[in-house]
Amino acid sequence: MEAGAPAESLPRRRGSATGYTGSLLRWSDTDDPRSPATHSLSPVESAAGNAPSPATGELLALVLRACAEDVAHRPGLADLLGAARRRETPSLLRFLTWSRRRGDADAARYERDAQAYRRDARATVAGWWMAARWLTAPPHPGIALLLKSHAHRAACLLRYAEDTERAGREERQRVSRLDTEISSLRAQQWPPRRTRRPVAQSAS
C-alpha cells in the first residue's frame, strides 16, 4: 500500500554497496506474557532481487529480530500502535471496501454461472433421453455415440455447477469476514462519545 524505503536508507554490510529489503512479523500470546514471542521472517533480498549469502542473510535476520524486540519493549509502544492505526485505518478501509465490492461481484458471477451450468445440464439430460428413445426404435451406432457425449457433457456441467457454487459460498464467507473487519475498523476510528452524567441537584 505504500512505497518502500529509499535505496540509500536500506541496510547494508560494512564495506558493501548492496542494500537489502525484508520484513519480520513478531507476535506473542497476550494471555500468557511469559510465553516466548514468535517471529516470521519474509525472504530477505537485495534491492536488485537477489538472495544474500547465507552469512549475510543470517546477520540481517538477527538485526531484524533485535529491532523487533527493541520496539516491542518500548514504554510508548501502545501510543505508537495507536498512531499507526489512526494513520493506516483510512487507507485500509478504502482497500477493504473495494475488496468487499469486488467480492460481492465475484460471488454473484459464480452464482449466475452455477445456475447456467445446471440449466445446461438439464437441457443436456433432456437431449440424452430423446436420443435414448431414438435408439430404441431403429438402433444406430451414431446414436450410441451421441448418448455417450450427452452423458459426459451433463456430468461435466454438474461438476462445474458444484465447483462454482462452492466458490460462491467461499466468496460470500470472505465478504462476511470483510464486513466484520470494516465494522471493527470504523468503530476504532470513531469511538462512541462519552456522555456526561447529569449532576445531582441537592434538595433545598
GROMACS .gro file of C-alpha atoms in nm:
model
  204
    1MET     CA    1   0.000   0.000   0.000
    2GLU     CA    2   0.294   0.234   0.045
    3ALA     CA    3   0.628   0.283  -0.132
    4GLY     CA    4   0.930   0.111   0.017
    5ALA     CA    5   1.223   0.281   0.183
    6PRO     CA    6   1.457   0.482  -0.042
    7ALA     CA    7   1.758   0.288  -0.167
    8GLU     CA    8   2.009   0.500   0.029
    9SER     CA    9   1.842   0.407   0.360
   10LEU     CA   10   1.845   0.030   0.306
   11PRO     CA   11   2.064  -0.170   0.547
   12ARG     CA   12   2.393  -0.297   0.410
   13ARG     CA   13   2.702  -0.473   0.541
   14ARG     CA   14   3.007  -0.261   0.617
   15GLY     CA   15   3.219  -0.218   0.307
   16SER     CA   16   2.936  -0.328   0.074
   17ALA     CA   17   2.720  -0.113  -0.152
   18THR     CA   18   2.437  -0.368  -0.169
   19GLY     CA   19   2.119  -0.269   0.016
   20TYR     CA   20   1.872  -0.532   0.138
   21THR     CA   21   1.497  -0.544   0.198
   22GLY     CA   22   1.294  -0.777   0.415
   23SER     CA   23   1.042  -0.781   0.697
   24LEU     CA   24   0.978  -0.967   1.019
   25LEU     CA   25   0.646  -1.029   1.191
   26ARG     CA   26   0.654  -1.066   1.570
   27TRP     CA   27   0.361  -1.173   1.784
   28SER     CA   28   0.314  -1.306   2.133
   29ASP     CA   29   0.044  -1.468   2.343
   30THR     CA   30  -0.141  -1.186   2.519
   31ASP     CA   31  -0.299  -1.435   2.760
   32ASP     CA   32   0.043  -1.560   2.874
   33PRO     CA   33   0.302  -1.280   2.871
   34ARG     CA   34   0.570  -1.525   2.987
   35SER     CA   35   0.547  -1.730   2.669
   36PRO     CA   36   0.825  -1.656   2.416
   37ALA     CA   37   0.743  -1.440   2.116
   38THR     CA   38   0.717  -1.595   1.771
   39HIS     CA   39   0.887  -1.449   1.467
   40SER     CA   40   0.808  -1.496   1.099
   41LEU     CA   41   1.073  -1.369   0.859
   42SER     CA   42   0.994  -1.281   0.498
   43PRO     CA   43   1.260  -1.358   0.234
   44VAL     CA   44   1.547  -1.108   0.256
   45GLU     CA   45   1.680  -0.998  -0.079
   46SER     CA   46   1.889  -0.724  -0.234
   47ALA     CA   47   1.738  -0.419  -0.398
   48ALA     CA   48   1.803  -0.596  -0.730
   49GLY     CA   49   1.602  -0.900  -0.616
   50ASN     CA   50   1.895  -1.133  -0.543
   51ALA     CA   51   1.918  -1.355  -0.235
   52PRO     CA   52   2.201  -1.270   0.009
   53SER     CA   53   2.475  -1.512   0.103
   54PRO     CA   54   2.388  -1.744   0.395
   55ALA     CA   55   2.613  -1.544   0.634
   56THR     CA   56   2.461  -1.210   0.531
   57GLY     CA   57   2.108  -1.349   0.547
   58GLU     CA   58   2.166  -1.482   0.899
   59LEU     CA   59   2.314  -1.150   1.011
   60LEU     CA   60   2.022  -0.949   0.869
   61ALA     CA   61   1.772  -1.185   1.036
   62LEU     CA   62   1.945  -1.125   1.372
   63VAL     CA   63   1.924  -0.749   1.316
   64LEU     CA   64   1.552  -0.771   1.233
   65ARG     CA   65   1.480  -0.976   1.547
   66ALA     CA   66   1.677  -0.731   1.762
   67CYS     CA   67   1.485  -0.436   1.615
   68ALA     CA   68   1.151  -0.613   1.673
   69GLU     CA   69   1.239  -0.691   2.035
   70ASP     CA   70   1.351  -0.331   2.093
   71VAL     CA   71   1.023  -0.192   1.957
   72ALA     CA   72   0.815  -0.447   2.150
   73HIS     CA   73   0.963  -0.334   2.482
   74ARG     CA   74   0.941   0.039   2.428
   75PRO     CA   75   0.737   0.208   2.703
   76GLY     CA   76   0.539   0.407   2.445
   77LEU     CA   77   0.452   0.108   2.226
   78ALA     CA   78   0.077   0.143   2.283
   79ASP     CA   79   0.092   0.507   2.168
   80LEU     CA   80   0.296   0.407   1.862
   81LEU     CA   81   0.047   0.137   1.768
   82GLY     CA   82  -0.244   0.374   1.821
   83ALA     CA   83  -0.084   0.638   1.600
   84ALA     CA   84  -0.008   0.378   1.331
   85ARG     CA   85  -0.368   0.252   1.346
   86ARG     CA   86  -0.509   0.603   1.310
   87ARG     CA   87  -0.276   0.672   1.018
   88GLU     CA   88  -0.340   0.346   0.832
   89THR     CA   89  -0.711   0.297   0.904
   90PRO     CA   90  -0.847   0.528   0.628
   91SER     CA   91  -0.634   0.358   0.359
   92LEU     CA   92  -0.717   0.014   0.493
   93LEU     CA   93  -1.088   0.095   0.498
   94ARG     CA   94  -1.074   0.208   0.134
   95PHE     CA   95  -0.895  -0.114   0.037
   96LEU     CA   96  -1.134  -0.339   0.232
   97THR     CA   97  -1.440  -0.157   0.095
   98TRP     CA   98  -1.309  -0.203  -0.260
   99SER     CA   99  -1.231  -0.569  -0.187
  100ARG     CA  100  -1.581  -0.619  -0.047
  101ARG     CA  101  -1.745  -0.474  -0.360
  102ARG     CA  102  -1.529  -0.694  -0.579
  103GLY     CA  103  -1.610  -0.998  -0.363
  104ASP     CA  104  -1.983  -0.929  -0.396
  105ALA     CA  105  -1.948  -0.906  -0.774
  106ASP     CA  106  -1.741  -1.227  -0.790
  107ALA     CA  107  -1.988  -1.417  -0.571
  108ALA     CA  108  -2.281  -1.303  -0.788
  109ARG     CA  109  -2.093  -1.410  -1.101
  110TYR     CA  110  -2.022  -1.754  -0.953
  111GLU     CA  111  -2.388  -1.793  -0.863
  112ARG     CA  112  -2.501  -1.694  -1.214
  113ASP     CA  113  -2.252  -1.935  -1.369
  114ALA     CA  114  -2.371  -2.218  -1.144
  115GLN     CA  115  -2.732  -2.157  -1.245
  116ALA     CA  116  -2.633  -2.155  -1.613
  117TYR     CA  117  -2.439  -2.481  -1.575
  118ARG     CA  118  -2.733  -2.653  -1.405
  119ARG     CA  119  -2.973  -2.521  -1.670
  120ASP     CA  120  -2.746  -2.652  -1.947
  121ALA     CA  121  -2.711  -2.982  -1.762
  122ARG     CA  122  -3.091  -3.024  -1.750
  123ALA     CA  123  -3.114  -2.948  -2.123
  124THR     CA  124  -2.836  -3.199  -2.194
  125VAL     CA  125  -3.012  -3.469  -1.990
  126ALA     CA  126  -3.335  -3.400  -2.179
  127GLY     CA  127  -3.143  -3.440  -2.504
  128TRP     CA  128  -2.997  -3.767  -2.375
  129TRP     CA  129  -3.345  -3.909  -2.311
  130MET     CA  130  -3.461  -3.801  -2.655
  131ALA     CA  131  -3.164  -3.975  -2.816
  132ALA     CA  132  -3.231  -4.281  -2.600
  133ARG     CA  133  -3.584  -4.302  -2.737
  134TRP     CA  134  -3.445  -4.284  -3.089
  135LEU     CA  135  -3.208  -4.571  -3.008
  136THR     CA  136  -3.494  -4.799  -2.901
  137ALA     CA  137  -3.664  -4.764  -3.240
  138PRO     CA  138  -3.410  -4.829  -3.518
  139PRO     CA  139  -3.073  -4.887  -3.340
  140HIS     CA  140  -2.787  -4.689  -3.489
  141PRO     CA  141  -2.419  -4.667  -3.381
  142GLY     CA  142  -2.422  -4.288  -3.419
  143ILE     CA  143  -2.697  -4.254  -3.161
  144ALA     CA  144  -2.494  -4.458  -2.913
  145LEU     CA  145  -2.205  -4.215  -2.956
  146LEU     CA  146  -2.448  -3.925  -2.913
  147LEU     CA  147  -2.573  -4.076  -2.587
  148LYS     CA  148  -2.217  -4.110  -2.457
  149SER     CA  149  -2.136  -3.750  -2.550
  150HIS     CA  150  -2.451  -3.618  -2.379
  151ALA     CA  151  -2.382  -3.818  -2.063
  152HIS     CA  152  -2.025  -3.687  -2.044
  153ARG     CA  153  -2.135  -3.327  -2.102
  154ALA     CA  154  -2.409  -3.349  -1.836
  155ALA     CA  155  -2.162  -3.488  -1.580
  156CYS     CA  156  -1.912  -3.210  -1.659
  157LEU     CA  157  -2.177  -2.939  -1.633
  158LEU     CA  158  -2.293  -3.066  -1.295
  159ARG     CA  159  -1.934  -3.074  -1.172
  160TYR     CA  160  -1.880  -2.718  -1.296
  161ALA     CA  161  -2.201  -2.612  -1.118
  162GLU     CA  162  -2.084  -2.766  -0.790
  163ASP     CA  163  -1.741  -2.602  -0.820
  164THR     CA  164  -1.883  -2.256  -0.891
  165GLU     CA  165  -2.142  -2.289  -0.614
  166ARG     CA  166  -1.864  -2.374  -0.370
  167ALA     CA  167  -1.658  -2.078  -0.496
  168GLY     CA  168  -1.961  -1.853  -0.449
  169ARG     CA  169  -2.013  -1.972  -0.091
  170GLU     CA  170  -1.647  -1.917  -0.010
  171GLU     CA  171  -1.660  -1.567  -0.158
  172ARG     CA  172  -1.972  -1.485   0.044
  173GLN     CA  173  -1.793  -1.602   0.359
  174ARG     CA  174  -1.494  -1.384   0.272
  175VAL     CA  175  -1.725  -1.084   0.222
  176SER     CA  176  -1.882  -1.153   0.561
  177ARG     CA  177  -1.537  -1.151   0.724
  178LEU     CA  178  -1.460  -0.824   0.544
  179ASP     CA  179  -1.784  -0.675   0.678
  180THR     CA  180  -1.677  -0.767   1.032
  181GLU     CA  181  -1.331  -0.617   0.979
  182ILE     CA  182  -1.473  -0.298   0.828
  183SER     CA  183  -1.718  -0.254   1.117
  184SER     CA  184  -1.437  -0.309   1.368
  185LEU     CA  185  -1.209  -0.055   1.199
  186ARG     CA  186  -1.487   0.205   1.180
  187ALA     CA  187  -1.563   0.154   1.547
  188GLN     CA  188  -1.195   0.211   1.630
  189GLN     CA  189  -1.181   0.513   1.402
  190TRP     CA  190  -1.485   0.678   1.555
  191PRO     CA  191  -1.517   0.562   1.916
  192PRO     CA  192  -1.850   0.633   2.087
  193ARG     CA  193  -1.864   0.970   2.257
  194ARG     CA  194  -1.885   0.976   2.630
  195THR     CA  195  -2.199   1.136   2.765
  196ARG     CA  196  -2.184   1.343   3.075
  197ARG     CA  197  -2.377   1.219   3.371
  198PRO     CA  198  -2.641   1.460   3.496
  199VAL     CA  199  -2.531   1.642   3.807
  200ALA     CA  200  -2.750   1.551   4.101
  201GLN     CA  201  -2.922   1.857   4.249
  202SER     CA  202  -2.917   1.891   4.624
  203ALA     CA  203  -3.252   1.926   4.794
  204SER     CA  204  -3.312   2.276   4.927
   0.00000   0.00000   0.00000
